[in-house]
Tab-separated table of C-alpha atoms in Angstrom:
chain	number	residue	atom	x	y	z
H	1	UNK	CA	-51.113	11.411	-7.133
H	2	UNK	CA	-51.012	7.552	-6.030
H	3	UNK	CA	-51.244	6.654	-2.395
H	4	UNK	CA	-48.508	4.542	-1.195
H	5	UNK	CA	-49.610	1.418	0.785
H	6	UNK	CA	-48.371	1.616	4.320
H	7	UNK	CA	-45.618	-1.064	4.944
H	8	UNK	CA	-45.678	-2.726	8.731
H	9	UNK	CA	-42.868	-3.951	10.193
H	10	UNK	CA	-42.167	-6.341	13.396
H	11	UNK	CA	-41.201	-5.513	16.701
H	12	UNK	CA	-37.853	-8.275	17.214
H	13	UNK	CA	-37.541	-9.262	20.227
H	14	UNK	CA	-34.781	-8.453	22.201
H	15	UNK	CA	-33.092	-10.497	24.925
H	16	UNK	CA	-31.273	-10.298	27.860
H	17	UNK	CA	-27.248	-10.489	27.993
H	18	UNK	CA	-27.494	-11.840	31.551
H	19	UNK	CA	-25.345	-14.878	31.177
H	20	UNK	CA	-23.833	-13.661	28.157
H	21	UNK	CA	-20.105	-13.255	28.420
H	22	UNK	CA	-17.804	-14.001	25.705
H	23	UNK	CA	-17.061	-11.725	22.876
H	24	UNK	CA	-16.111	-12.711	19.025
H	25	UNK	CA	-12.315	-12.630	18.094
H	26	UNK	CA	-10.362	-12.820	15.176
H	27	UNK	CA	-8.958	-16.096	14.074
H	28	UNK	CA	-5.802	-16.906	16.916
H	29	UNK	CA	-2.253	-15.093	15.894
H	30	UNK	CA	-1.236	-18.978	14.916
H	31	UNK	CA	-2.035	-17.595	11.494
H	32	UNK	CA	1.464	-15.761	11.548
H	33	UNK	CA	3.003	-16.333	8.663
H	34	UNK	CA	6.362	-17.517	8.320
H	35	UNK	CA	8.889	-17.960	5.140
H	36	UNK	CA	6.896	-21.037	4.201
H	37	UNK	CA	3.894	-19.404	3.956
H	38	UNK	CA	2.217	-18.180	0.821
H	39	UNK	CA	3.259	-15.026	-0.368
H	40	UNK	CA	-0.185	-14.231	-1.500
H	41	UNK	CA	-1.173	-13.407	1.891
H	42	UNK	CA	0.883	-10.402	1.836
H	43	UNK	CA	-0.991	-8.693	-0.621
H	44	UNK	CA	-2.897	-5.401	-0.089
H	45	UNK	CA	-5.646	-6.361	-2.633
H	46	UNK	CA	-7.038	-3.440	-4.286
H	47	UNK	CA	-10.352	-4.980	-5.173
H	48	UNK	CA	-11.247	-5.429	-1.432
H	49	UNK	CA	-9.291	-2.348	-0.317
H	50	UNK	CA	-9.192	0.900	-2.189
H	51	UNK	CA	-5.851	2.374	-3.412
H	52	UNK	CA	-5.080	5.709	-1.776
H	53	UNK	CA	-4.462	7.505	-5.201
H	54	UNK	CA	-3.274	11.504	-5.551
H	55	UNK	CA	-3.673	13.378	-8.556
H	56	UNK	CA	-0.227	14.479	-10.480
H	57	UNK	CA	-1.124	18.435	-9.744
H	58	UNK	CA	-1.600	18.052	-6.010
H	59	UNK	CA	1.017	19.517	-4.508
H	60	UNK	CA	3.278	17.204	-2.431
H	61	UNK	CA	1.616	18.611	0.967
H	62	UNK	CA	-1.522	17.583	0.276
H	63	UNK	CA	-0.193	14.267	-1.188
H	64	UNK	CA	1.257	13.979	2.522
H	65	UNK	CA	-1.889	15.067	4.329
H	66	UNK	CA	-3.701	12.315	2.365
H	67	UNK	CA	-0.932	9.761	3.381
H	68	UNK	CA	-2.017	10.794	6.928
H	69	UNK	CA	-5.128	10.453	6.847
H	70	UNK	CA	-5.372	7.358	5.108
H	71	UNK	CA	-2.450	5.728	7.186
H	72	UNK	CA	-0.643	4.725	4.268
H	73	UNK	CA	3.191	5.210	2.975
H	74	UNK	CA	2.389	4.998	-0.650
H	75	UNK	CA	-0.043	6.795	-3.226
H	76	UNK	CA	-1.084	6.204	-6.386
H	77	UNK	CA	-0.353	8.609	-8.464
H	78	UNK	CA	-3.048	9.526	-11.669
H	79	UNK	CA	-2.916	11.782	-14.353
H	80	UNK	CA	-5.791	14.189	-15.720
H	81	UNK	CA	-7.041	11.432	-17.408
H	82	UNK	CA	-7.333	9.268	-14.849
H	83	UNK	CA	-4.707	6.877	-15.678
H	84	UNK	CA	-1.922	5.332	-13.547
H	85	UNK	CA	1.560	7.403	-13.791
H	86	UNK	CA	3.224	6.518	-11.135
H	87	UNK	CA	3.599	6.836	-7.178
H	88	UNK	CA	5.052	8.787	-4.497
H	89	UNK	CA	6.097	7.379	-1.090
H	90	UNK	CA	6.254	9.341	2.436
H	91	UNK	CA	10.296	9.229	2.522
H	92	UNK	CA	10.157	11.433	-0.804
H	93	UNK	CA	7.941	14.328	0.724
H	94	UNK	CA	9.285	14.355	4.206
H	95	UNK	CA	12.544	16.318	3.471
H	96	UNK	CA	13.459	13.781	0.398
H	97	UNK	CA	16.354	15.568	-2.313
H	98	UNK	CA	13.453	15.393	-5.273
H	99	UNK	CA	11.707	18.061	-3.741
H	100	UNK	CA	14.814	20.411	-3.224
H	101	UNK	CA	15.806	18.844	-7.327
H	102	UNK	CA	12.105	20.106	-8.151
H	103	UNK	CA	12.417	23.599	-6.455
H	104	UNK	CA	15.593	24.066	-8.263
H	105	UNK	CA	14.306	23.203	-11.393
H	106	UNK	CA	11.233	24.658	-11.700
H	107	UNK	CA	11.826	27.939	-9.928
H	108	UNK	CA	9.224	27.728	-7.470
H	109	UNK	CA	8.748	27.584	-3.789
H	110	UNK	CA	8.008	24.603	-1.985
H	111	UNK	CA	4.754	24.913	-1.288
H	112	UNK	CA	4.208	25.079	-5.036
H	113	UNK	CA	6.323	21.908	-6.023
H	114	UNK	CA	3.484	19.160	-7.437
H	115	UNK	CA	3.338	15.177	-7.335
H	116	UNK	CA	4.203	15.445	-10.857
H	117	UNK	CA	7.284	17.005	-10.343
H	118	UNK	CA	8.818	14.165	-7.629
H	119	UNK	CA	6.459	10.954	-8.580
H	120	UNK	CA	8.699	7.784	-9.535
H	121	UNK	CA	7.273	7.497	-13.077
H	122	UNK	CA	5.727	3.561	-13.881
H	123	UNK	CA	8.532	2.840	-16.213
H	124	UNK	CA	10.816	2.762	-13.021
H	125	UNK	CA	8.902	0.968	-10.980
H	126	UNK	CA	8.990	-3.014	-11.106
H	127	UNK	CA	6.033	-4.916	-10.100
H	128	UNK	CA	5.196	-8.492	-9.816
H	129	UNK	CA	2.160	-10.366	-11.347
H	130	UNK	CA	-0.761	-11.869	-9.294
H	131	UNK	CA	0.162	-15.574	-10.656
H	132	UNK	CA	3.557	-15.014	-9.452
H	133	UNK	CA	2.818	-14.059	-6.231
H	134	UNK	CA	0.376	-16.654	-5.805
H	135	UNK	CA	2.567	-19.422	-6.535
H	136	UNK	CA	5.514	-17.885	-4.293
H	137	UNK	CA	6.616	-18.579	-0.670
H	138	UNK	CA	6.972	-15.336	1.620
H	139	UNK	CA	10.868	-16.423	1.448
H	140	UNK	CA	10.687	-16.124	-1.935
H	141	UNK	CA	9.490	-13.057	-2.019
H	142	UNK	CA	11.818	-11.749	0.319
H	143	UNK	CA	14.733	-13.124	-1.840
H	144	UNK	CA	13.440	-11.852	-5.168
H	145	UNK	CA	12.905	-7.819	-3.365
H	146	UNK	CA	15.716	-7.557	-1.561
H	147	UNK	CA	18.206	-6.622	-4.757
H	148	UNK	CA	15.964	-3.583	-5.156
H	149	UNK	CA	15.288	-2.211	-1.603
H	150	UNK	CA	11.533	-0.778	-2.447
H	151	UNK	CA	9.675	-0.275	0.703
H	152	UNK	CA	6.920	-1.471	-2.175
H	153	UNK	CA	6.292	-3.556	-4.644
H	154	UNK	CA	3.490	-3.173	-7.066
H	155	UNK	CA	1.320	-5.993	-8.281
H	156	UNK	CA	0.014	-6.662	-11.901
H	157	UNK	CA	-3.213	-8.656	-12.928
H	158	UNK	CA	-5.111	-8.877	-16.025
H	159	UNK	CA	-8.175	-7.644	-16.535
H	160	UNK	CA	-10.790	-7.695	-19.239
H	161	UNK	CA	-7.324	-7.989	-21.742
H	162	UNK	CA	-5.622	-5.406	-19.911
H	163	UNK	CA	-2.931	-5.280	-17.170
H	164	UNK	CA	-3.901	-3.504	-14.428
H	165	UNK	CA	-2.498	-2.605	-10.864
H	166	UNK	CA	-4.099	-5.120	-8.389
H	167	UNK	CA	-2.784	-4.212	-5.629
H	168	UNK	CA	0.887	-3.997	-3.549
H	169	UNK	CA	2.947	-5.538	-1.259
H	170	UNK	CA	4.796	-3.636	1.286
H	171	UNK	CA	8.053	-3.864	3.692
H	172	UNK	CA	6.252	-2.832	6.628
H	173	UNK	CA	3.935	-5.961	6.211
H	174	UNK	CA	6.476	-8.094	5.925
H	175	UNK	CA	8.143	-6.786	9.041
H	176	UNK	CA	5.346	-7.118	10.832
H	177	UNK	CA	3.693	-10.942	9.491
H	178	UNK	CA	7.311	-12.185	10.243
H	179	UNK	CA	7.635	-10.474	14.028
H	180	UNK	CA	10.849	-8.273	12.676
H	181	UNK	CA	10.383	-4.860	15.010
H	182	UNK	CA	10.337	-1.840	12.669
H	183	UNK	CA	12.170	-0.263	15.495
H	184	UNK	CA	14.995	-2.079	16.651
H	185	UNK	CA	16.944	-2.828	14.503
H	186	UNK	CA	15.557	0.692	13.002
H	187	UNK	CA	17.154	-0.501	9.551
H	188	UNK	CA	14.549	-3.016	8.969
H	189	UNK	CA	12.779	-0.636	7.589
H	190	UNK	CA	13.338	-2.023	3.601
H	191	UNK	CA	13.076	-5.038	1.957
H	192	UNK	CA	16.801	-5.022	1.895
H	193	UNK	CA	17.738	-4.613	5.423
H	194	UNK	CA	14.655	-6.987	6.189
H	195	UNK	CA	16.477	-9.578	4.051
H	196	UNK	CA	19.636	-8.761	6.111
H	197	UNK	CA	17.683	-9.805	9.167
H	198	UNK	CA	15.912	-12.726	8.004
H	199	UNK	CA	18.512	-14.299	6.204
H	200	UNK	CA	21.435	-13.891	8.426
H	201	UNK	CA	23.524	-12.220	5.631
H	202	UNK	CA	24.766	-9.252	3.652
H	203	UNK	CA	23.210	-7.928	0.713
């Protein structure tokens, strides 16, 4: 058996906070964006933050216990083999029609109905790539969403020759980077009614 060399290690020095009375803040709110401002800063990257992913045979309260938890609206949804298939959004498992649709249709109680069985598949969904975004104003964006009325909108890079989910944008963000209160007017909750507001005009 070989004897390890003890390691020392300093004492720092600690100091006083007599005198000491100002504490760090995050760069000033004069970084609120406006419709002018790059689009890019919207974006929920997920290669700094982790997407909040559910598997396709949770069941859709657990998908909403992990939406709780994790303070997000949207999941991820991925199949057995661990490949995107499509998400699921809080408005669809708090009393949303797919889940009475997937009781009806698969026989089974509620507490049995699965992701899989209410998920908005990927070839539904519409997304917009990174070099798009990046190159956009937040007005643009707003212009180009609001003919859908997602609460989300996915975003596409390429990676290592494949496309790839990088992360999303969502309405909530934009409601809140452009000072619209989710609240009042309580319609501003999608990108369509944000549009509405924004824009001074119908849809």
């Amino acid at each position: 058996m070989t004897s390890r060399t003890p390691r020392f290690y300093d004492t720092l020095p600690l100091a006083s906070l007599d005198g000491v009375s100002g504490i760090a803040q995050p760069p000033a709110a004069s970084h609120k964006l406006t419709l002018d401002s790059p689009a890019v800063r919207l974006l929920t990257d997920f290669t700094v933050q982790r997407a909040q992913t559910i598997l396709t045979s949770n069941t859709t309260d657990q998908a909403l216990n992990v939406m709780k938890q994790a303070g997000v609206r949207l999941l991820m949804v991925i199949g057995p083999d661990g490949r995107f298939t499509g998400v699921v959004n809080a408005r669809e498992l708090v009393g949303g029609r797919k889940i009475t649709i997937a009781m009806q249709q698969h026989d089974v109680p509620r507490e049995e109905v699965t992701v899989d069985m209410i998920q908005t598949p990927r070839a539904q969904l519409h997304s917009l790539s990174l070099e798009q975004l990046e190159n956009a104003r937040v007005g643009d964006l707003v212009e180009t969403l609001k003919a859908f009325g997602d609460q989300h909108v996915l975003i596409t890079a390429v990676d290592d020759g494949k496309t790839i989910i990088r992360g999303l944008v969502s309405a909530s963000d934009i409601s809140r980077a452009l000072g619209i209160d989710l609240e009042h007017p309580p319609e501003a909750r999608s990108f369509a009614a944000i549009c509405q507001v924004i824009l001074g005009h119908d849809l």
